[in-house]
Amino acid sequence: MKIGVLALQGDFAEHITMLKCLNVTPVEVRLAKQLEGLSGLIIPGGESTTIGKLAVDFGLMEPLRTFGKSQAIWGTCAGAIFLSRDVRRHQPLLSIMDITVERNAFGRQVDSFEADLDIEPLKKATHTSTPYHAVFIRAPFIQSVSGKAKILSALPDGRIVAAQEGKLLATSFHPELTDDLRFHEYFISLAK
Ligand code: GLN
Protein backbone atom coordinates (compact mmCIF):
# COMPACT_ATOMS: atom_id res chain seq x y z
CA MET A 1 0.00 0.00 0.00
CA LYS A 2 1.25 3.48 -0.87
CA ILE A 3 0.52 6.39 1.45
CA GLY A 4 1.52 9.90 0.41
CA VAL A 5 2.75 12.65 2.68
CA LEU A 6 2.32 16.22 1.46
CA ALA A 7 5.91 17.44 1.51
CA LEU A 8 5.60 21.20 0.91
CA GLN A 9 6.46 22.35 4.43
CA GLY A 10 6.34 21.06 7.99
CA ASP A 11 7.25 17.75 9.62
CA PHE A 12 6.60 15.40 6.72
CA ALA A 13 9.84 13.46 7.37
CA GLU A 14 8.56 12.30 10.77
CA HIS A 15 5.37 10.95 9.19
CA ILE A 16 7.44 9.09 6.61
CA THR A 17 9.48 7.45 9.38
CA MET A 18 6.26 6.29 11.11
CA LEU A 19 4.84 4.88 7.85
CA LYS A 20 8.04 2.92 7.18
CA CYS A 21 7.62 1.23 10.58
CA LEU A 22 4.16 0.05 9.50
CA ASN A 23 5.30 -1.59 6.27
CA VAL A 24 3.53 0.74 3.88
CA THR A 25 5.34 2.60 1.13
CA PRO A 26 5.54 6.33 1.89
CA VAL A 27 5.56 8.74 -1.06
CA GLU A 28 6.55 12.42 -0.79
CA VAL A 29 3.93 14.47 -2.63
CA ARG A 30 4.75 17.87 -4.14
CA LEU A 31 3.06 17.55 -7.52
CA ALA A 32 -0.47 16.50 -8.50
CA LYS A 33 0.75 13.54 -10.54
CA GLN A 34 2.36 12.06 -7.42
CA LEU A 35 -1.14 11.45 -6.00
CA GLU A 36 -1.71 8.70 -8.57
CA GLY A 37 -1.90 5.23 -7.07
CA LEU A 38 -1.98 6.40 -3.45
CA SER A 39 -4.48 4.92 -1.00
CA GLY A 40 -4.21 7.86 1.36
CA LEU A 41 -2.43 11.13 2.05
CA ILE A 42 -1.14 12.71 5.25
CA ILE A 43 -0.91 16.49 5.51
CA PRO A 44 1.66 17.24 8.22
CA GLY A 45 1.94 19.84 10.93
CA GLY A 46 3.80 23.03 10.18
CA GLU A 47 2.35 26.39 9.27
CA SER A 48 -1.06 26.18 7.62
CA THR A 49 -0.78 29.52 5.80
CA THR A 50 2.53 28.44 4.25
CA ILE A 51 1.23 24.99 3.31
CA GLY A 52 -1.87 26.62 1.75
CA LYS A 53 0.08 29.19 -0.25
CA LEU A 54 2.50 26.58 -1.57
CA ALA A 55 -0.41 24.24 -2.46
CA VAL A 56 -1.91 27.08 -4.53
CA ASP A 57 1.44 27.79 -6.23
CA PHE A 58 2.00 24.10 -6.98
CA GLY A 59 -1.50 23.73 -8.52
CA LEU A 60 -2.48 21.21 -5.87
CA MET A 61 -5.76 22.63 -4.53
CA GLU A 62 -8.21 20.99 -6.96
CA PRO A 63 -6.25 17.71 -7.28
CA LEU A 64 -6.24 17.39 -3.47
CA ARG A 65 -9.98 18.10 -3.27
CA THR A 66 -10.65 15.47 -5.93
CA PHE A 67 -8.36 12.98 -4.18
CA GLY A 68 -10.27 13.48 -0.90
CA LYS A 69 -13.56 12.52 -2.53
CA SER A 70 -12.49 8.90 -2.83
CA GLN A 71 -9.31 8.42 -0.82
CA ALA A 72 -8.31 8.88 2.81
CA ILE A 73 -6.70 12.12 3.97
CA TRP A 74 -5.39 12.84 7.46
CA GLY A 75 -4.35 16.31 8.56
CA THR A 76 -2.27 16.72 11.72
CA CYS A 77 -2.32 20.19 13.31
CA ALA A 78 -1.63 22.62 10.43
CA GLY A 79 -2.86 19.81 8.15
CA ALA A 80 -6.16 19.69 10.06
CA ILE A 81 -6.53 23.45 9.60
CA PHE A 82 -5.91 23.06 5.87
CA LEU A 83 -8.65 20.39 5.58
CA SER A 84 -11.27 22.45 7.41
CA ARG A 85 -14.25 24.34 6.09
CA ASP A 86 -13.51 27.57 7.96
CA VAL A 87 -10.90 29.16 10.22
CA ARG A 88 -12.50 32.62 10.33
CA ARG A 89 -9.57 34.28 8.58
CA HIS A 90 -8.39 34.55 5.04
CA GLN A 91 -6.04 31.77 3.98
CA PRO A 92 -6.17 29.00 1.35
CA LEU A 93 -8.12 26.00 2.69
CA LEU A 94 -9.16 22.75 1.04
CA SER A 95 -12.54 23.09 2.82
CA ILE A 96 -13.34 19.41 2.31
CA MET A 97 -14.11 18.50 5.91
CA ASP A 98 -17.13 19.75 7.81
CA ILE A 99 -15.21 21.17 10.75
CA THR A 100 -14.43 24.71 11.81
CA VAL A 101 -11.11 25.30 13.50
CA GLU A 102 -9.61 27.93 15.74
CA ARG A 103 -5.91 28.41 15.11
CA ASN A 104 -3.37 28.75 17.92
CA ALA A 105 -6.25 28.16 20.30
CA PHE A 106 -4.16 27.11 23.28
CA GLY A 107 -1.80 30.08 23.11
CA ARG A 108 1.75 30.50 21.92
CA GLN A 109 4.64 28.07 21.40
CA VAL A 110 5.45 28.12 25.16
CA ASP A 111 1.89 27.00 25.91
CA SER A 112 2.47 23.71 24.06
CA PHE A 113 1.40 20.72 26.18
CA GLU A 114 0.80 16.96 26.27
CA ALA A 115 -2.33 15.07 27.35
CA ASP A 116 -3.61 11.51 27.61
CA LEU A 117 -6.68 10.89 25.47
CA ASP A 118 -9.12 8.01 25.54
CA ILE A 119 -10.06 7.33 21.94
CA GLU A 120 -12.32 4.30 21.70
CA PRO A 121 -12.25 3.75 17.88
CA LEU A 122 -8.44 3.94 17.97
CA LYS A 123 -8.21 1.40 20.79
CA LYS A 124 -10.67 -0.86 19.03
CA ALA A 125 -8.90 -0.69 15.64
CA THR A 126 -5.50 -1.40 17.20
CA HIS A 127 -6.71 -3.94 19.79
CA THR A 128 -5.16 -1.95 22.64
CA SER A 129 -6.49 -0.48 25.87
CA THR A 130 -3.99 2.19 26.93
CA PRO A 131 -4.78 5.91 26.52
CA TYR A 132 -3.19 7.82 23.67
CA HIS A 133 -0.49 10.31 24.74
CA ALA A 134 -0.96 13.37 22.52
CA VAL A 135 1.50 16.20 21.85
CA PHE A 136 0.05 19.66 21.18
CA ILE A 137 2.31 22.35 19.66
CA ARG A 138 0.77 25.78 19.06
CA ALA A 139 -2.26 23.68 18.35
CA PRO A 140 -5.63 24.54 16.93
CA PHE A 141 -8.80 23.11 18.39
CA ILE A 142 -11.82 22.02 16.43
CA GLN A 143 -14.56 24.45 17.27
CA SER A 144 -17.43 22.57 15.69
CA VAL A 145 -18.22 19.52 13.61
CA SER A 146 -21.25 19.38 11.35
CA GLY A 147 -22.78 17.28 8.58
CA LYS A 148 -21.18 13.86 8.51
CA ALA A 149 -18.14 14.83 10.59
CA LYS A 150 -17.94 13.21 14.02
CA ILE A 151 -15.98 14.01 17.15
CA LEU A 152 -13.25 11.43 17.72
CA SER A 153 -11.72 12.94 20.83
CA ALA A 154 -12.08 15.92 23.16
CA LEU A 155 -10.12 17.19 26.17
CA PRO A 156 -11.77 16.97 29.61
CA ASP A 157 -12.90 20.62 29.21
CA GLY A 158 -14.81 19.65 26.05
CA ARG A 159 -12.47 21.14 23.46
CA ILE A 160 -12.50 18.89 20.39
CA VAL A 161 -9.04 17.72 19.30
CA ALA A 162 -9.81 14.96 16.78
CA ALA A 163 -12.59 14.47 14.24
CA GLN A 164 -13.45 12.07 11.45
CA GLU A 165 -15.67 12.32 8.41
CA GLY A 166 -15.67 9.02 6.55
CA LYS A 167 -12.07 8.58 5.36
CA LEU A 168 -11.08 12.11 6.37
CA LEU A 169 -9.30 12.52 9.68
CA ALA A 170 -8.22 15.67 11.54
CA THR A 171 -6.13 15.80 14.72
CA SER A 172 -4.93 18.96 16.43
CA PHE A 173 -2.01 17.03 17.91
CA HIS A 174 1.09 15.35 16.42
CA PRO A 175 1.20 11.52 16.47
CA GLU A 176 4.31 11.69 14.27
CA LEU A 177 6.30 13.20 17.16
CA THR A 178 5.74 10.23 19.49
CA ASP A 179 6.76 6.60 19.19
CA ASP A 180 3.16 5.40 19.42
CA LEU A 181 2.26 4.07 15.98
CA ARG A 182 -1.44 3.56 16.70
CA PHE A 183 -2.78 6.69 15.01
CA HIS A 184 -0.92 5.91 11.82
CA GLU A 185 -2.21 2.34 12.06
CA TYR A 186 -5.73 3.70 12.48
CA PHE A 187 -5.34 5.93 9.41
CA ILE A 188 -4.02 3.02 7.34
CA SER A 189 -7.13 1.04 8.33
CA LEU A 190 -9.27 3.90 6.92
CA ALA A 191 -7.24 3.99 3.71
CA LYS A 192 -7.66 0.24 3.02
N1 GLN B 1 0.01 27.13 14.54
C1 GLN B 1 0.12 26.47 13.28
C2 GLN B 1 -0.92 26.98 12.29
O1 GLN B 1 -1.79 27.71 12.67
C3 GLN B 1 -0.05 24.97 13.46
C4 GLN B 1 1.04 24.44 14.35
C5 GLN B 1 1.41 23.02 14.10
O2 GLN B 1 1.16 22.46 13.02
N2 GLN B 1 2.08 22.46 15.07
O3 GLN B 1 -0.87 26.67 11.15
Coordinates of C-alpha atoms and ligand atoms in Angstrom, one line a residue:
M1 CA 0.0 0.0 0.0
K2 CA 1.3 3.5 -0.9
I3 CA 0.5 6.4 1.4
G4 CA 1.5 9.9 0.4
V5 CA 2.8 12.7 2.7
L6 CA 2.3 16.2 1.5
A7 CA 5.9 17.4 1.5
L8 CA 5.6 21.2 0.9
Q9 CA 6.5 22.4 4.4
G10 CA 6.3 21.1 8.0
D11 CA 7.3 17.8 9.6
F12 CA 6.6 15.4 6.7
A13 CA 9.8 13.5 7.4
E14 CA 8.6 12.3 10.8
H15 CA 5.4 10.9 9.2
I16 CA 7.4 9.1 6.6
T17 CA 9.5 7.4 9.4
M18 CA 6.3 6.3 11.1
L19 CA 4.8 4.9 7.9
K20 CA 8.0 2.9 7.2
C21 CA 7.6 1.2 10.6
L22 CA 4.2 0.1 9.5
N23 CA 5.3 -1.6 6.3
V24 CA 3.5 0.7 3.9
T25 CA 5.3 2.6 1.1
P26 CA 5.5 6.3 1.9
V27 CA 5.6 8.7 -1.1
E28 CA 6.5 12.4 -0.8
V29 CA 3.9 14.5 -2.6
R30 CA 4.7 17.9 -4.1
L31 CA 3.1 17.5 -7.5
A32 CA -0.5 16.5 -8.5
K33 CA 0.7 13.5 -10.5
Q34 CA 2.4 12.1 -7.4
L35 CA -1.1 11.5 -6.0
E36 CA -1.7 8.7 -8.6
G37 CA -1.9 5.2 -7.1
L38 CA -2.0 6.4 -3.4
S39 CA -4.5 4.9 -1.0
G40 CA -4.2 7.9 1.4
L41 CA -2.4 11.1 2.1
I42 CA -1.1 12.7 5.2
I43 CA -0.9 16.5 5.5
P44 CA 1.7 17.2 8.2
G45 CA 1.9 19.8 10.9
G46 CA 3.8 23.0 10.2
E47 CA 2.3 26.4 9.3
S48 CA -1.1 26.2 7.6
T49 CA -0.8 29.5 5.8
T50 CA 2.5 28.4 4.2
I51 CA 1.2 25.0 3.3
G52 CA -1.9 26.6 1.8
K53 CA 0.1 29.2 -0.2
L54 CA 2.5 26.6 -1.6
A55 CA -0.4 24.2 -2.5
V56 CA -1.9 27.1 -4.5
D57 CA 1.4 27.8 -6.2
F58 CA 2.0 24.1 -7.0
G59 CA -1.5 23.7 -8.5
L60 CA -2.5 21.2 -5.9
M61 CA -5.8 22.6 -4.5
E62 CA -8.2 21.0 -7.0
P63 CA -6.2 17.7 -7.3
L64 CA -6.2 17.4 -3.5
R65 CA -10.0 18.1 -3.3
T66 CA -10.6 15.5 -5.9
F67 CA -8.4 13.0 -4.2
G68 CA -10.3 13.5 -0.9
K69 CA -13.6 12.5 -2.5
S70 CA -12.5 8.9 -2.8
Q71 CA -9.3 8.4 -0.8
A72 CA -8.3 8.9 2.8
I73 CA -6.7 12.1 4.0
W74 CA -5.4 12.8 7.5
G75 CA -4.3 16.3 8.6
T76 CA -2.3 16.7 11.7
C77 CA -2.3 20.2 13.3
A78 CA -1.6 22.6 10.4
G79 CA -2.9 19.8 8.1
A80 CA -6.2 19.7 10.1
I81 CA -6.5 23.4 9.6
F82 CA -5.9 23.1 5.9
L83 CA -8.7 20.4 5.6
S84 CA -11.3 22.5 7.4
R85 CA -14.2 24.3 6.1
D86 CA -13.5 27.6 8.0
V87 CA -10.9 29.2 10.2
R88 CA -12.5 32.6 10.3
R89 CA -9.6 34.3 8.6
H90 CA -8.4 34.6 5.0
Q91 CA -6.0 31.8 4.0
P92 CA -6.2 29.0 1.4
L93 CA -8.1 26.0 2.7
L94 CA -9.2 22.8 1.0
S95 CA -12.5 23.1 2.8
I96 CA -13.3 19.4 2.3
M97 CA -14.1 18.5 5.9
D98 CA -17.1 19.7 7.8
I99 CA -15.2 21.2 10.8
T100 CA -14.4 24.7 11.8
V101 CA -11.1 25.3 13.5
E102 CA -9.6 27.9 15.7
R103 CA -5.9 28.4 15.1
N104 CA -3.4 28.8 17.9
A105 CA -6.3 28.2 20.3
F106 CA -4.2 27.1 23.3
G107 CA -1.8 30.1 23.1
R108 CA 1.8 30.5 21.9
Q109 CA 4.6 28.1 21.4
V110 CA 5.5 28.1 25.2
D111 CA 1.9 27.0 25.9
S112 CA 2.5 23.7 24.1
F113 CA 1.4 20.7 26.2
E114 CA 0.8 17.0 26.3
A115 CA -2.3 15.1 27.3
D116 CA -3.6 11.5 27.6
L117 CA -6.7 10.9 25.5
D118 CA -9.1 8.0 25.5
I119 CA -10.1 7.3 21.9
E120 CA -12.3 4.3 21.7
P121 CA -12.2 3.8 17.9
L122 CA -8.4 3.9 18.0
K123 CA -8.2 1.4 20.8
K124 CA -10.7 -0.9 19.0
A125 CA -8.9 -0.7 15.6
T126 CA -5.5 -1.4 17.2
H127 CA -6.7 -3.9 19.8
T128 CA -5.2 -2.0 22.6
S129 CA -6.5 -0.5 25.9
T130 CA -4.0 2.2 26.9
P131 CA -4.8 5.9 26.5
Y132 CA -3.2 7.8 23.7
H133 CA -0.5 10.3 24.7
A134 CA -1.0 13.4 22.5
V135 CA 1.5 16.2 21.9
F136 CA 0.0 19.7 21.2
I137 CA 2.3 22.4 19.7
R138 CA 0.8 25.8 19.1
A139 CA -2.3 23.7 18.3
P140 CA -5.6 24.5 16.9
F141 CA -8.8 23.1 18.4
I142 CA -11.8 22.0 16.4
Q143 CA -14.6 24.5 17.3
S144 CA -17.4 22.6 15.7
V145 CA -18.2 19.5 13.6
S146 CA -21.2 19.4 11.4
G147 CA -22.8 17.3 8.6
K148 CA -21.2 13.9 8.5
A149 CA -18.1 14.8 10.6
K150 CA -17.9 13.2 14.0
I151 CA -16.0 14.0 17.2
L152 CA -13.3 11.4 17.7
S153 CA -11.7 12.9 20.8
A154 CA -12.1 15.9 23.2
L155 CA -10.1 17.2 26.2
P156 CA -11.8 17.0 29.6
D157 CA -12.9 20.6 29.2
G158 CA -14.8 19.7 26.0
R159 CA -12.5 21.1 23.5
I160 CA -12.5 18.9 20.4
V161 CA -9.0 17.7 19.3
A162 CA -9.8 15.0 16.8
A163 CA -12.6 14.5 14.2
Q164 CA -13.4 12.1 11.5
E165 CA -15.7 12.3 8.4
G166 CA -15.7 9.0 6.5
K167 CA -12.1 8.6 5.4
L168 CA -11.1 12.1 6.4
L169 CA -9.3 12.5 9.7
A170 CA -8.2 15.7 11.5
T171 CA -6.1 15.8 14.7
S172 CA -4.9 19.0 16.4
F173 CA -2.0 17.0 17.9
H174 CA 1.1 15.4 16.4
P175 CA 1.2 11.5 16.5
E176 CA 4.3 11.7 14.3
L177 CA 6.3 13.2 17.2
T178 CA 5.7 10.2 19.5
D179 CA 6.8 6.6 19.2
D180 CA 3.2 5.4 19.4
L181 CA 2.3 4.1 16.0
R182 CA -1.4 3.6 16.7
F183 CA -2.8 6.7 15.0
H184 CA -0.9 5.9 11.8
E185 CA -2.2 2.3 12.1
Y186 CA -5.7 3.7 12.5
F187 CA -5.3 5.9 9.4
I188 CA -4.0 3.0 7.3
S189 CA -7.1 1.0 8.3
L190 CA -9.3 3.9 6.9
A191 CA -7.2 4.0 3.7
K192 CA -7.7 0.2 3.0
Ligands
GLN1 N1 0.0 27.1 14.5 C1 0.1 26.5 13.3 C2 -0.9 27.0 12.3 O1 -1.8 27.7 12.7 C3 -0.1 25.0 13.5 C4 1.0 24.4 14.3 C5 1.4 23.0 14.1 O2 1.2 22.5 13.0 N2 2.1 22.5 15.1 O3 -0.9 26.7 11.2

